[in-house]
Amino acid sequence: QKEVEQNSGPLSVPEGAIASLNCTYSDRGSQSFFWYRQYSGKSPELIMFIYSNGDKEDGRFTAQLNKASQYVSLLIRDSQPSDSATYLCAVNTGGFKTIFGAGTRLFVKA
Amino acid sequence: GAVVSQHPSWVICKSGTSVKIECRSLDFQATTMFWYRQFPKQSLMLMATSNEGSKATYEQGVEKDKFLINHASLTLSTLTVTSAHPEDSSFYICSAHLTSPGEQYFGPGTRLTVT
C-alpha cells in the first residue's frame, strides 16, 4: 500500500515562530515531493517541490528531504496569521501517479 | 507558475439533471489532468485521471457512467456529472500535470450543489 502520512493537527504556533510540518511516505521508489497549501474553501496551491536529499529554501519556506528515512518536512519561518491553512504533502511515485497526504492544519496565532 | 482555470466556479442544479465542468490549462499543454472531489473538512479524493485523446482512468469506487470525463485537447478536460443527486454535492477540483518533476497545478474548483 503506497501511503503518505501526515499529522492532521491542528498545529498551533505563535506569530513569528517557526512552523514545522512533517510527512512520511512508504514507497522507497518515490521520485519527487511536493508541498501544497490549501486555504479553507479554496483549491490547493503549490508552494514548492524537492527531489534531492537535503534542504531547499524559497523565501520563508524550507523543504527538507531524507530519502533514507522516507521523510520530508516543510519549515515556515517567521510564521504569519496568513499562513494559517492546511498543508498537503504529495509524493510522486513515478509517471503520473502522485499520492497526497490528508494534510496538516496550521494555525498561526497573532 | 502554470495557470489552470475552471468553469463554472459554482453551480446549483436540480436532482436528476446533468452538469458539465470545464478545466483548462491556460499557458501550457497538459496531456494529463486529474479530477478530485473534496467534501467539507475532508481530504482530496482522486476521482479519475484524464489523458488527452484516450479514455479516462477512474479510481476504484467512482462510477464512470456517472462521472463522464472528456479530454479532447491538450488544454481542455471536462467532467460531466450525470443524473446528479444531493449526495453529489461537493467541491470538484481539477489539476494539470507537468511531466517533470511531476507537480500538479490546480484549478480554483467548482462548488456543486444539487437540490
mmCIF file of N, CA, C and O in Angstrom, chain B residues 48-108:
data_model
loop_
_atom_site.group_PDB
_atom_site.id
_atom_site.type_symbol
_atom_site.label_atom_id
_atom_site.label_comp_id
_atom_site.label_asym_id
_atom_site.label_seq_id
_atom_site.Cartn_x
_atom_site.Cartn_y
_atom_site.Cartn_z
ATOM 1 N N ALA B 48 -10.428 10.546 -10.949
ATOM 2 C CA ALA B 48 -10.026 9.962 -12.227
ATOM 3 C C ALA B 48 -8.849 10.716 -12.800
ATOM 4 O O ALA B 48 -8.590 11.874 -12.458
ATOM 5 N N THR B 49 -8.142 10.022 -13.666
ATOM 6 C CA THR B 49 -7.034 10.602 -14.426
ATOM 7 C C THR B 49 -7.486 10.730 -15.867
ATOM 8 O O THR B 49 -7.958 9.748 -16.468
ATOM 9 N N SER B 50 -7.356 11.926 -16.396
ATOM 10 C CA SER B 50 -7.817 12.230 -17.739
ATOM 11 C C SER B 50 -6.625 12.384 -18.675
ATOM 12 O O SER B 50 -5.750 13.203 -18.428
ATOM 13 N N ASN B 51 -6.579 11.590 -19.716
ATOM 14 C CA ASN B 51 -5.490 11.646 -20.679
ATOM 15 C C ASN B 51 -6.005 12.106 -22.032
ATOM 16 O O ASN B 51 -7.017 11.595 -22.532
ATOM 17 N N GLU B 52 -5.301 13.055 -22.614
ATOM 18 C CA GLU B 52 -5.713 13.612 -23.897
ATOM 19 C C GLU B 52 -5.792 12.527 -24.957
ATOM 20 O O GLU B 52 -4.840 11.753 -25.132
ATOM 21 N N GLY B 53 -6.923 12.449 -25.604
ATOM 22 C CA GLY B 53 -7.097 11.520 -26.705
ATOM 23 C C GLY B 53 -7.389 10.087 -26.327
ATOM 24 O O GLY B 53 -7.464 9.219 -27.208
ATOM 25 N N SER B 54 -7.544 9.810 -25.058
ATOM 26 C CA SER B 54 -7.858 8.438 -24.657
ATOM 27 C C SER B 54 -8.865 8.444 -23.512
ATOM 28 O O SER B 54 -9.204 9.498 -22.983
ATOM 29 N N LYS B 55 -9.312 7.250 -23.169
ATOM 30 C CA LYS B 55 -10.307 7.158 -22.096
ATOM 31 C C LYS B 55 -9.690 7.479 -20.745
ATOM 32 O O LYS B 55 -8.525 7.187 -20.484
ATOM 33 N N ALA B 56 -10.526 8.033 -19.891
ATOM 34 C CA ALA B 56 -10.065 8.351 -18.549
ATOM 35 C C ALA B 56 -9.906 7.078 -17.723
ATOM 36 O O ALA B 56 -10.550 6.066 -17.980
ATOM 37 N N THR B 57 -9.049 7.160 -16.743
ATOM 38 C CA THR B 57 -8.853 6.066 -15.794
ATOM 39 C C THR B 57 -9.504 6.461 -14.481
ATOM 40 O O THR B 57 -9.127 7.464 -13.875
ATOM 41 N N TYR B 58 -10.464 5.676 -14.042
ATOM 42 C CA TYR B 58 -11.225 6.002 -12.843
ATOM 43 C C TYR B 58 -10.683 5.257 -11.629
ATOM 44 O O TYR B 58 -10.253 4.109 -11.735
ATOM 45 N N GLU B 59 -10.739 5.918 -10.489
ATOM 46 C CA GLU B 59 -10.345 5.282 -9.244
ATOM 47 C C GLU B 59 -11.444 4.312 -8.799
ATOM 48 O O GLU B 59 -12.613 4.434 -9.177
ATOM 49 N N GLN B 60 -11.023 3.375 -7.997
ATOM 50 C CA GLN B 60 -11.964 2.377 -7.503
ATOM 51 C C GLN B 60 -13.109 3.047 -6.768
ATOM 52 O O GLN B 60 -12.884 3.941 -5.940
ATOM 53 N N GLY B 61 -14.316 2.619 -7.080
ATOM 54 C CA GLY B 61 -15.493 3.160 -6.416
ATOM 55 C C GLY B 61 -16.106 4.357 -7.098
ATOM 56 O O GLY B 61 -17.181 4.807 -6.687
ATOM 57 N N VAL B 62 -15.469 4.886 -8.124
ATOM 58 C CA VAL B 62 -16.020 6.022 -8.861
ATOM 59 C C VAL B 62 -16.735 5.508 -10.095
ATOM 60 O O VAL B 62 -16.152 4.791 -10.909
ATOM 61 N N GLU B 63 -17.999 5.854 -10.227
ATOM 62 C CA GLU B 63 -18.797 5.349 -11.339
ATOM 63 C C GLU B 63 -18.486 6.103 -12.635
ATOM 64 O O GLU B 63 -18.795 7.290 -12.761
ATOM 65 N N LYS B 64 -17.921 5.403 -13.593
ATOM 66 C CA LYS B 64 -17.524 6.063 -14.835
ATOM 67 C C LYS B 64 -18.718 6.491 -15.667
ATOM 68 O O LYS B 64 -18.614 7.431 -16.472
ATOM 69 N N ASP B 65 -19.850 5.827 -15.504
ATOM 70 C CA ASP B 65 -21.029 6.220 -16.264
ATOM 71 C C ASP B 65 -21.726 7.422 -15.656
ATOM 72 O O ASP B 65 -22.561 8.053 -16.304
ATOM 73 N N LYS B 66 -21.402 7.712 -14.421
ATOM 74 C CA LYS B 66 -21.999 8.858 -13.760
ATOM 75 C C LYS B 66 -21.124 10.097 -13.914
ATOM 76 O O LYS B 66 -21.618 11.208 -14.071
ATOM 77 N N PHE B 67 -19.839 9.896 -13.855
ATOM 78 C CA PHE B 67 -18.884 10.995 -13.975
ATOM 79 C C PHE B 67 -18.144 10.836 -15.308
ATOM 80 O O PHE B 67 -17.134 10.142 -15.385
ATOM 81 N N LEU B 68 -18.656 11.498 -16.310
ATOM 82 C CA LEU B 68 -18.106 11.371 -17.658
ATOM 83 C C LEU B 68 -16.979 12.371 -17.855
ATOM 84 O O LEU B 68 -17.153 13.562 -17.630
ATOM 85 N N ILE B 69 -15.846 11.866 -18.283
ATOM 86 C CA ILE B 69 -14.683 12.731 -18.477
ATOM 87 C C ILE B 69 -14.273 12.688 -19.932
ATOM 88 O O ILE B 69 -14.150 11.621 -20.534
ATOM 89 N N ASN B 70 -14.033 13.875 -20.480
ATOM 90 C CA ASN B 70 -13.571 14.002 -21.859
ATOM 91 C C ASN B 70 -12.377 14.924 -21.902
ATOM 92 O O ASN B 70 -12.399 16.004 -21.332
ATOM 93 N N HIS B 71 -11.321 14.473 -22.542
ATOM 94 C CA HIS B 71 -10.092 15.275 -22.639
ATOM 95 C C HIS B 71 -9.771 15.406 -24.119
ATOM 96 O O HIS B 71 -8.904 14.724 -24.652
ATOM 97 N N ALA B 72 -10.509 16.292 -24.763
ATOM 98 C CA ALA B 72 -10.487 16.362 -26.223
ATOM 99 C C ALA B 72 -9.279 17.103 -26.781
ATOM 100 O O ALA B 72 -8.940 16.929 -27.947
ATOM 101 N N SER B 73 -8.646 17.941 -25.964
ATOM 102 C CA SER B 73 -7.487 18.678 -26.455
ATOM 103 C C SER B 73 -6.443 18.752 -25.357
ATOM 104 O O SER B 73 -6.688 18.351 -24.220
ATOM 105 N N LEU B 74 -5.297 19.290 -25.693
ATOM 106 C CA LEU B 74 -4.202 19.368 -24.723
ATOM 107 C C LEU B 74 -4.415 20.452 -23.680
ATOM 108 O O LEU B 74 -3.614 20.589 -22.763
ATOM 109 N N THR B 75 -5.488 21.224 -23.831
ATOM 110 C CA THR B 75 -5.729 22.289 -22.864
ATOM 111 C C THR B 75 -7.101 22.224 -22.212
ATOM 112 O O THR B 75 -7.450 23.077 -21.402
ATOM 113 N N LEU B 76 -7.893 21.218 -22.538
ATOM 114 C CA LEU B 76 -9.262 21.176 -22.025
ATOM 115 C C LEU B 76 -9.673 19.774 -21.636
ATOM 116 O O LEU B 76 -9.566 18.828 -22.407
ATOM 117 N N SER B 77 -10.148 19.659 -20.406
ATOM 118 C CA SER B 77 -10.785 18.435 -19.937
ATOM 119 C C SER B 77 -12.120 18.821 -19.328
ATOM 120 O O SER B 77 -12.247 19.878 -18.704
ATOM 121 N N THR B 78 -13.121 17.978 -19.537
ATOM 122 C CA THR B 78 -14.432 18.264 -18.968
ATOM 123 C C THR B 78 -14.907 17.091 -18.121
ATOM 124 O O THR B 78 -14.612 15.927 -18.419
ATOM 125 N N LEU B 79 -15.619 17.428 -17.065
ATOM 126 C CA LEU B 79 -16.250 16.444 -16.192
ATOM 127 C C LEU B 79 -17.745 16.709 -16.225
ATOM 128 O O LEU B 79 -18.180 17.835 -15.938
ATOM 129 N N THR B 80 -18.514 15.709 -16.590
ATOM 130 C CA THR B 80 -19.961 15.838 -16.583
ATOM 131 C C THR B 80 -20.534 14.924 -15.510
ATOM 132 O O THR B 80 -20.294 13.710 -15.550
ATOM 133 N N VAL B 81 -21.239 15.531 -14.582
ATOM 134 C CA VAL B 81 -21.923 14.766 -13.545
ATOM 135 C C VAL B 81 -23.326 14.496 -14.072
ATOM 136 O O VAL B 81 -24.124 15.425 -14.244
ATOM 137 N N THR B 82 -23.614 13.252 -14.366
ATOM 138 C CA THR B 82 -24.908 12.911 -14.960
ATOM 139 C C THR B 82 -25.903 12.498 -13.880
ATOM 140 O O THR B 82 -25.519 11.937 -12.853
ATOM 141 N N SER B 83 -27.156 12.825 -14.123
ATOM 142 C CA SER B 83 -28.225 12.483 -13.186
ATOM 143 C C SER B 83 -27.798 12.787 -11.751
ATOM 144 O O SER B 83 -27.735 11.896 -10.898
ATOM 145 N N ALA B 84 -27.468 14.036 -11.525
ATOM 146 C CA ALA B 84 -26.915 14.440 -10.227
ATOM 147 C C ALA B 84 -27.928 14.241 -9.105
ATOM 148 O O ALA B 84 -29.137 14.420 -9.278
ATOM 149 N N HIS B 85 -27.415 13.874 -7.948
ATOM 150 C CA HIS B 85 -28.217 13.722 -6.744
ATOM 151 C C HIS B 85 -27.605 14.547 -5.626
ATOM 152 O O HIS B 85 -26.416 14.918 -5.705
ATOM 153 N N PRO B 86 -28.370 14.846 -4.584
ATOM 154 C CA PRO B 86 -27.829 15.674 -3.499
ATOM 155 C C PRO B 86 -26.502 15.168 -2.932
ATOM 156 O O PRO B 86 -25.655 15.973 -2.544
ATOM 157 N N GLU B 87 -26.306 13.867 -2.916
ATOM 158 C CA GLU B 87 -25.040 13.336 -2.385
ATOM 159 C C GLU B 87 -23.849 13.634 -3.285
ATOM 160 O O GLU B 87 -22.694 13.420 -2.879
ATOM 161 N N ASP B 88 -24.107 14.110 -4.505
ATOM 162 C CA ASP B 88 -23.018 14.520 -5.394
ATOM 163 C C ASP B 88 -22.558 15.950 -5.098
ATOM 164 O O ASP B 88 -21.570 16.426 -5.679
ATOM 165 N N SER B 89 -23.272 16.625 -4.225
ATOM 166 C CA SER B 89 -22.878 17.988 -3.852
ATOM 167 C C SER B 89 -21.498 17.933 -3.208
ATOM 168 O O SER B 89 -21.273 17.210 -2.236
ATOM 169 N N SER B 90 -20.585 18.715 -3.765
ATOM 170 C CA SER B 90 -19.199 18.659 -3.297
ATOM 171 C C SER B 90 -18.399 19.753 -3.988
ATOM 172 O O SER B 90 -18.921 20.527 -4.790
ATOM 173 N N PHE B 91 -17.148 19.809 -3.652
ATOM 174 C CA PHE B 91 -16.186 20.723 -4.271
ATOM 175 C C PHE B 91 -15.367 19.901 -5.245
ATOM 176 O O PHE B 91 -14.652 18.980 -4.841
ATOM 177 N N TYR B 92 -15.480 20.191 -6.539
ATOM 178 C CA TYR B 92 -14.781 19.447 -7.567
ATOM 179 C C TYR B 92 -13.598 20.282 -8.060
ATOM 180 O O TYR B 92 -13.749 21.445 -8.439
ATOM 181 N N ILE B 93 -12.438 19.660 -8.051
ATOM 182 C CA ILE B 93 -11.220 20.378 -8.405
ATOM 183 C C ILE B 93 -10.472 19.604 -9.472
ATOM 184 O O ILE B 93 -10.323 18.380 -9.359
ATOM 185 N N CYS B 94 -10.005 20.312 -10.491
ATOM 186 C CA CYS B 94 -9.172 19.660 -11.496
ATOM 187 C C CYS B 94 -7.731 20.113 -11.307
ATOM 188 O O CYS B 94 -7.465 21.137 -10.661
ATOM 189 N N SER B 95 -6.823 19.349 -11.832
ATOM 190 C CA SER B 95 -5.426 19.767 -11.844
ATOM 191 C C SER B 95 -4.783 19.309 -13.143
ATOM 192 O O SER B 95 -5.241 18.356 -13.776
ATOM 193 N N ALA B 96 -3.755 20.023 -13.536
ATOM 194 C CA ALA B 96 -2.993 19.664 -14.719
ATOM 195 C C ALA B 96 -1.602 19.246 -14.289
ATOM 196 O O ALA B 96 -1.012 19.844 -13.375
ATOM 197 N N HIS B 97 -1.111 18.219 -14.925
ATOM 198 C CA HIS B 97 0.149 17.600 -14.525
ATOM 199 C C HIS B 97 1.269 18.032 -15.459
ATOM 200 O O HIS B 97 1.122 18.013 -16.679
ATOM 201 N N LEU B 98 2.371 18.451 -14.872
ATOM 202 C CA LEU B 98 3.574 18.726 -15.648
ATOM 203 C C LEU B 98 4.510 17.538 -15.504
ATOM 204 O O LEU B 98 4.723 17.041 -14.396
ATOM 205 N N THR B 99 5.078 17.108 -16.605
ATOM 206 C CA THR B 99 5.830 15.860 -16.626
ATOM 207 C C THR B 99 7.021 15.857 -15.682
ATOM 208 O O THR B 99 7.261 14.890 -14.973
ATOM 209 N N SER B 100 7.748 16.940 -15.653
ATOM 210 C CA SER B 100 8.944 16.968 -14.822
ATOM 211 C C SER B 100 9.004 18.256 -14.028
ATOM 212 O O SER B 100 8.946 19.336 -14.614
ATOM 213 N N PRO B 101 9.126 18.187 -12.704
ATOM 214 C CA PRO B 101 9.288 16.982 -11.902
ATOM 215 C C PRO B 101 7.987 16.327 -11.464
ATOM 216 O O PRO B 101 7.978 15.483 -10.588
ATOM 217 N N GLY B 102 6.872 16.688 -12.030
ATOM 218 C CA GLY B 102 5.629 15.991 -11.736
ATOM 219 C C GLY B 102 4.671 16.755 -10.873
ATOM 220 O O GLY B 102 3.767 16.171 -10.288
ATOM 221 N N GLU B 103 4.868 18.075 -10.802
ATOM 222 C CA GLU B 103 3.932 18.829 -9.980
ATOM 223 C C GLU B 103 2.586 18.992 -10.672
ATOM 224 O O GLU B 103 2.462 18.871 -11.888
ATOM 225 N N GLN B 104 1.579 19.246 -9.855
ATOM 226 C CA GLN B 104 0.241 19.488 -10.364
ATOM 227 C C GLN B 104 -0.143 20.921 -10.043
ATOM 228 O O GLN B 104 0.150 21.432 -8.969
ATOM 229 N N TYR B 105 -0.820 21.540 -10.994
ATOM 230 C CA TYR B 105 -1.370 22.873 -10.772
ATOM 231 C C TYR B 105 -2.882 22.747 -10.777
ATOM 232 O O TYR B 105 -3.469 22.196 -11.715
ATOM 233 N N PHE B 106 -3.473 23.266 -9.723
ATOM 234 C CA PHE B 106 -4.901 23.076 -9.514
ATOM 235 C C PHE B 106 -5.720 24.244 -10.056
ATOM 236 O O PHE B 106 -5.310 25.406 -9.997
ATOM 237 N N GLY B 107 -6.877 23.895 -10.564
ATOM 238 C CA GLY B 107 -7.859 24.920 -10.875
ATOM 239 C C GLY B 107 -8.466 25.439 -9.584
ATOM 240 O O GLY B 107 -8.260 24.857 -8.511
ATOM 241 N N PRO B 108 -9.253 26.508 -9.663
ATOM 242 C CA PRO B 108 -9.836 27.110 -8.460
ATOM 243 C C PRO B 108 -10.986 26.303 -7.875
ATOM 244 O O PRO B 108 -11.439 26.592 -6.769
#
